[in-house]
Amino acid sequence: MDFEKYFKKSDLIPTIIQEKSTGEVLMLAYMNRESMQKTLETGFTWFYSRSRQELWNKGATSGHFQKVIDIFSDCDDDTILITVEQTGAACHTGHHSCFFNKIKSFEV
């Protein structure tokens, strides 16, 4: 698979992780070529840490692995969406999703 098209704009591509069973968005992380390749090879999520400047396998330390179900790209091939089976919490704070800080709600 030639995935260079995903890295035309940047060496890092934003990657949204969504729980397959619920549709809940769990987290946003970044992938580089190597982490994308490892994800494709292993069937578990790998990312690139911008702060530590290194690859990390989600769950390697916590045991909260993400089993990949599907991988999609957006219409511009500059964002990835991965649906997963999440084991335990996705967020390093212990929350199931990283998106638990509500800023505001609007009535519909």
XYZ file of N, CA and C in Angstrom:
324
model
N 0.843 -1.189 0.000
C 0.000 0.000 0.000
C 0.881 1.242 0.000
N 0.636 2.114 -0.944
C 1.362 3.380 -0.988
C 0.571 4.413 -0.199
N 1.041 4.752 0.986
C 0.309 5.729 1.779
C 0.991 7.086 1.820
N 1.859 7.360 0.876
C 2.512 8.669 0.799
C 1.505 9.803 0.569
N 0.388 9.489 -0.068
C -0.614 10.529 -0.326
C -1.146 11.144 0.967
N -1.080 10.406 2.072
C -1.566 10.927 3.350
C -0.575 11.888 4.001
N 0.650 11.910 3.499
C 1.694 12.726 4.109
C 2.207 13.807 3.165
N 1.392 14.210 2.206
C 1.789 15.275 1.276
C 1.855 16.632 1.956
N 0.959 16.877 2.911
C 0.890 18.183 3.566
C 1.768 18.276 4.800
N 2.052 17.132 5.413
C 2.792 17.133 6.666
C 3.347 15.736 6.941
N 4.378 15.674 7.761
C 4.919 14.380 8.170
C 4.062 13.714 9.231
N 3.117 14.465 9.804
C 2.186 13.933 10.790
C 0.761 14.118 10.299
N -0.068 13.115 10.507
C -1.462 13.197 10.081
C -2.357 13.032 11.310
N -3.322 13.970 11.510
C -4.244 13.818 12.636
C -5.077 12.560 12.460
N -5.248 11.844 13.570
C -5.954 10.564 13.535
C -7.004 10.537 14.639
N -8.247 10.423 14.243
C -9.374 10.365 15.172
C -9.646 8.900 15.486
N -9.810 8.606 16.772
C -10.112 7.243 17.196
C -11.553 7.218 17.696
N -12.360 6.346 17.116
C -13.786 6.245 17.424
C -14.110 4.812 17.829
N -14.911 4.676 18.880
C -15.327 3.349 19.316
C -16.372 2.806 18.350
N -16.109 1.658 17.788
C -16.992 1.072 16.776
C -18.396 0.810 17.321
N -18.490 0.248 18.520
C -19.793 -0.182 19.047
C -20.714 0.973 19.420
N -20.148 2.115 19.822
C -20.979 3.233 20.290
C -20.928 4.465 19.394
N -19.907 4.566 18.565
C -19.722 5.760 17.753
C -19.058 6.894 18.511
N -18.732 6.676 19.783
C -18.122 7.728 20.599
C -16.700 8.028 20.114
N -16.383 9.323 19.988
C -15.023 9.724 19.671
C -14.200 9.602 20.944
N -13.132 8.815 20.885
C -12.331 8.534 22.071
C -11.134 9.459 22.213
N -10.475 9.763 21.112
C -9.264 10.559 21.204
C -8.831 11.040 19.822
N -7.893 11.960 19.842
C -7.225 12.425 18.634
C -5.734 12.305 18.904
N -5.014 11.696 17.984
C -3.567 11.572 18.105
C -2.976 11.799 16.712
N -1.679 11.673 16.600
C -1.013 11.884 15.318
C -0.256 10.636 14.912
N -0.251 10.390 13.613
C 0.510 9.286 13.055
C 1.563 9.827 12.107
N 2.708 9.164 12.100
C 3.676 9.385 11.039
C 3.700 8.126 10.182
N 4.569 8.068 9.211
C 4.601 6.916 8.303
C 4.834 5.608 9.069
N 5.773 5.647 10.006
C 6.129 4.429 10.729
C 4.986 3.940 11.622
N 4.322 4.864 12.322
C 3.217 4.436 13.191
C 2.035 3.929 12.368
N 1.807 4.525 11.203
C 0.741 4.022 10.338
C 1.082 2.617 9.852
N 2.329 2.415 9.478
C 2.757 1.096 9.014
C 2.598 0.053 10.122
N 2.996 0.385 11.347
C 2.870 -0.545 12.474
C 1.399 -0.846 12.776
N 0.544 0.167 12.660
C -0.894 -0.040 12.858
C -1.438 -1.014 11.816
N -1.058 -0.815 10.566
C -1.514 -1.695 9.490
C -0.993 -3.121 9.675
N 0.219 -3.256 10.152
C 0.828 -4.579 10.327
C 0.282 -5.342 11.534
N 0.019 -4.622 12.642
C -0.329 -5.293 13.891
C -1.821 -5.383 14.169
N -2.606 -4.447 13.593
C -4.039 -4.413 13.885
C -4.359 -3.725 15.200
N -3.354 -3.062 15.794
C -3.535 -2.255 16.997
C -2.962 -0.871 16.728
N -3.496 0.147 17.424
C -3.088 1.514 17.126
C -1.691 1.844 17.634
N -0.942 2.528 16.792
C 0.369 3.109 17.083
C 0.306 4.572 16.679
N 0.946 5.419 17.452
C 0.937 6.855 17.183
C 2.336 7.426 17.314
N 2.461 8.691 16.931
C 3.705 9.424 17.121
C 3.464 10.492 18.170
N 4.256 10.475 19.218
C 4.140 11.470 20.278
C 4.913 12.719 19.887
N 4.202 13.825 19.746
C 4.861 15.079 19.404
C 5.704 15.600 20.560
N 5.283 15.338 21.795
C 6.031 15.840 22.950
C 7.285 15.002 23.223
N 7.174 13.690 23.100
C 8.321 12.817 23.379
C 9.144 12.512 22.132
N 8.605 12.879 20.967
C 9.293 12.635 19.694
C 9.610 11.151 19.500
N 8.587 10.297 19.762
C 8.785 8.868 19.600
C 7.458 8.168 19.325
N 7.548 6.941 18.815
C 6.355 6.123 18.583
C 5.836 5.599 19.905
N 4.521 5.398 19.970
C 3.924 4.732 21.129
C 2.754 3.883 20.688
N 2.674 2.739 21.320
C 1.597 1.794 21.070
C 0.545 2.003 22.150
N -0.644 2.411 21.757
C -1.715 2.669 22.723
C -2.007 1.399 23.508
N -1.845 1.476 24.824
C -2.125 0.352 25.699
C -0.893 -0.405 26.149
N 0.266 -0.133 25.564
C 1.485 -0.871 25.927
C 1.817 -0.712 27.408
N 1.558 0.463 27.962
C 1.833 0.700 29.380
C 0.601 0.427 30.237
N -0.561 0.894 29.781
C -1.793 0.826 30.580
C -2.558 -0.486 30.432
N -2.338 -1.188 29.332
C -3.143 -2.367 29.036
C -4.454 -2.030 28.349
N -4.665 -0.750 28.055
C -5.901 -0.286 27.418
C -5.707 -0.212 25.905
N -5.625 -1.363 25.291
C -5.334 -1.452 23.863
C -6.529 -1.063 23.000
N -6.216 -0.706 21.761
C -7.238 -0.397 20.760
C -7.073 -1.361 19.596
N -8.008 -2.294 19.477
C -8.020 -3.245 18.361
C -8.675 -2.560 17.170
N -7.955 -2.450 16.079
C -8.444 -1.747 14.897
C -9.521 -2.564 14.199
N -10.624 -1.893 13.872
C -11.714 -2.512 13.109
C -11.686 -2.007 11.669
N -11.691 -0.685 11.502
C -11.671 -0.062 10.175
C -10.747 1.143 10.195
N -10.176 1.447 9.030
C -9.376 2.661 8.858
C -9.911 3.390 7.637
N -10.248 4.662 7.826
C -10.767 5.507 6.755
C -9.895 6.748 6.624
N -9.883 7.333 5.433
C -9.294 8.663 5.273
C -10.416 9.612 4.879
N -10.208 10.894 5.139
C -11.220 11.865 4.738
C -11.076 12.170 3.249
N -11.936 13.051 2.751
C -12.005 13.351 1.319
C -10.722 13.972 0.771
N -9.931 14.625 1.638
C -8.681 15.256 1.209
C -7.457 14.393 1.513
N -7.677 13.219 2.086
C -6.595 12.322 2.492
C -5.610 12.990 3.449
N -6.129 13.890 4.320
C -5.224 14.529 5.278
C -5.665 14.348 6.735
N -6.628 13.468 6.947
C -7.054 13.081 8.288
C -7.475 11.611 8.234
N -7.148 10.889 9.287
C -7.485 9.467 9.366
C -8.537 9.269 10.457
N -9.462 8.369 10.219
C -10.448 7.939 11.206
C -10.276 6.436 11.386
N -10.052 6.028 12.634
C -9.905 4.603 12.926
C -10.994 4.204 13.907
N -11.777 3.193 13.536
C -12.740 2.641 14.483
C -12.076 1.469 15.176
N -12.329 1.380 16.484
C -11.626 0.398 17.310
C -12.565 -0.288 18.291
N -12.094 -1.408 18.816
C -12.646 -2.005 20.035
C -11.706 -1.547 21.135
N -12.216 -0.725 22.039
C -11.396 -0.147 23.104
C -11.418 -1.052 24.330
N -10.253 -1.374 24.861
C -10.129 -2.081 26.127
C -9.841 -1.042 27.199
N -10.703 -0.920 28.198
C -10.483 0.055 29.266
C -10.641 1.486 28.787
N -9.952 2.383 29.459
C -10.046 3.821 29.162
C -9.138 4.187 27.994
N -9.610 5.086 27.149
C -8.776 5.584 26.059
C -7.895 6.736 26.524
N -8.375 7.492 27.496
C -7.670 8.694 27.944
C -6.660 8.362 29.040
N -5.515 9.023 28.997
C -4.487 8.789 30.011
C -4.921 9.250 31.405
N -6.018 10.027 31.485
C -6.534 10.478 32.781
C -7.404 9.417 33.443
N -7.731 8.355 32.695
C -8.598 7.309 33.215
C -10.024 7.407 32.717
N -10.369 8.489 32.019
C -11.699 8.616 31.418
C -11.782 7.725 30.183
N -12.985 7.282 29.875
C -13.173 6.425 28.709
C -12.791 7.157 27.424
N -13.177 8.423 27.328
C -12.868 9.261 26.170
C -12.052 10.457 26.638
N -11.215 10.974 25.762
C -10.464 12.191 26.083
C -11.362 13.435 26.044
N -12.554 13.301 25.483
C -13.448 14.445 25.312
C -14.504 14.459 26.412
N -14.099 14.851 27.612
C -15.014 14.902 28.751
C -15.142 16.302 29.331
N -14.385 17.269 28.840
C -14.449 18.648 29.319
C -15.411 19.467 28.451
N -16.674 19.536 28.887
C -17.659 20.292 28.109
C -17.372 21.778 28.222
N -17.346 22.441 27.100
C -17.160 23.892 27.071
C -18.504 24.595 27.155
N -19.451 24.151 26.341
C -20.782 24.781 26.340
C -21.738 23.880 25.586
N -23.008 23.933 25.967
C -24.073 23.256 25.229
C -25.047 24.305 24.711
N -25.588 24.061 23.552
C -26.595 24.948 22.971
C -27.891 24.166 22.834
N -28.981 24.799 23.140
C -30.288 24.138 22.988
C -30.635 24.040 21.513
N -31.286 22.953 21.180
C -31.722 22.756 19.790
C -33.210 22.845 19.678
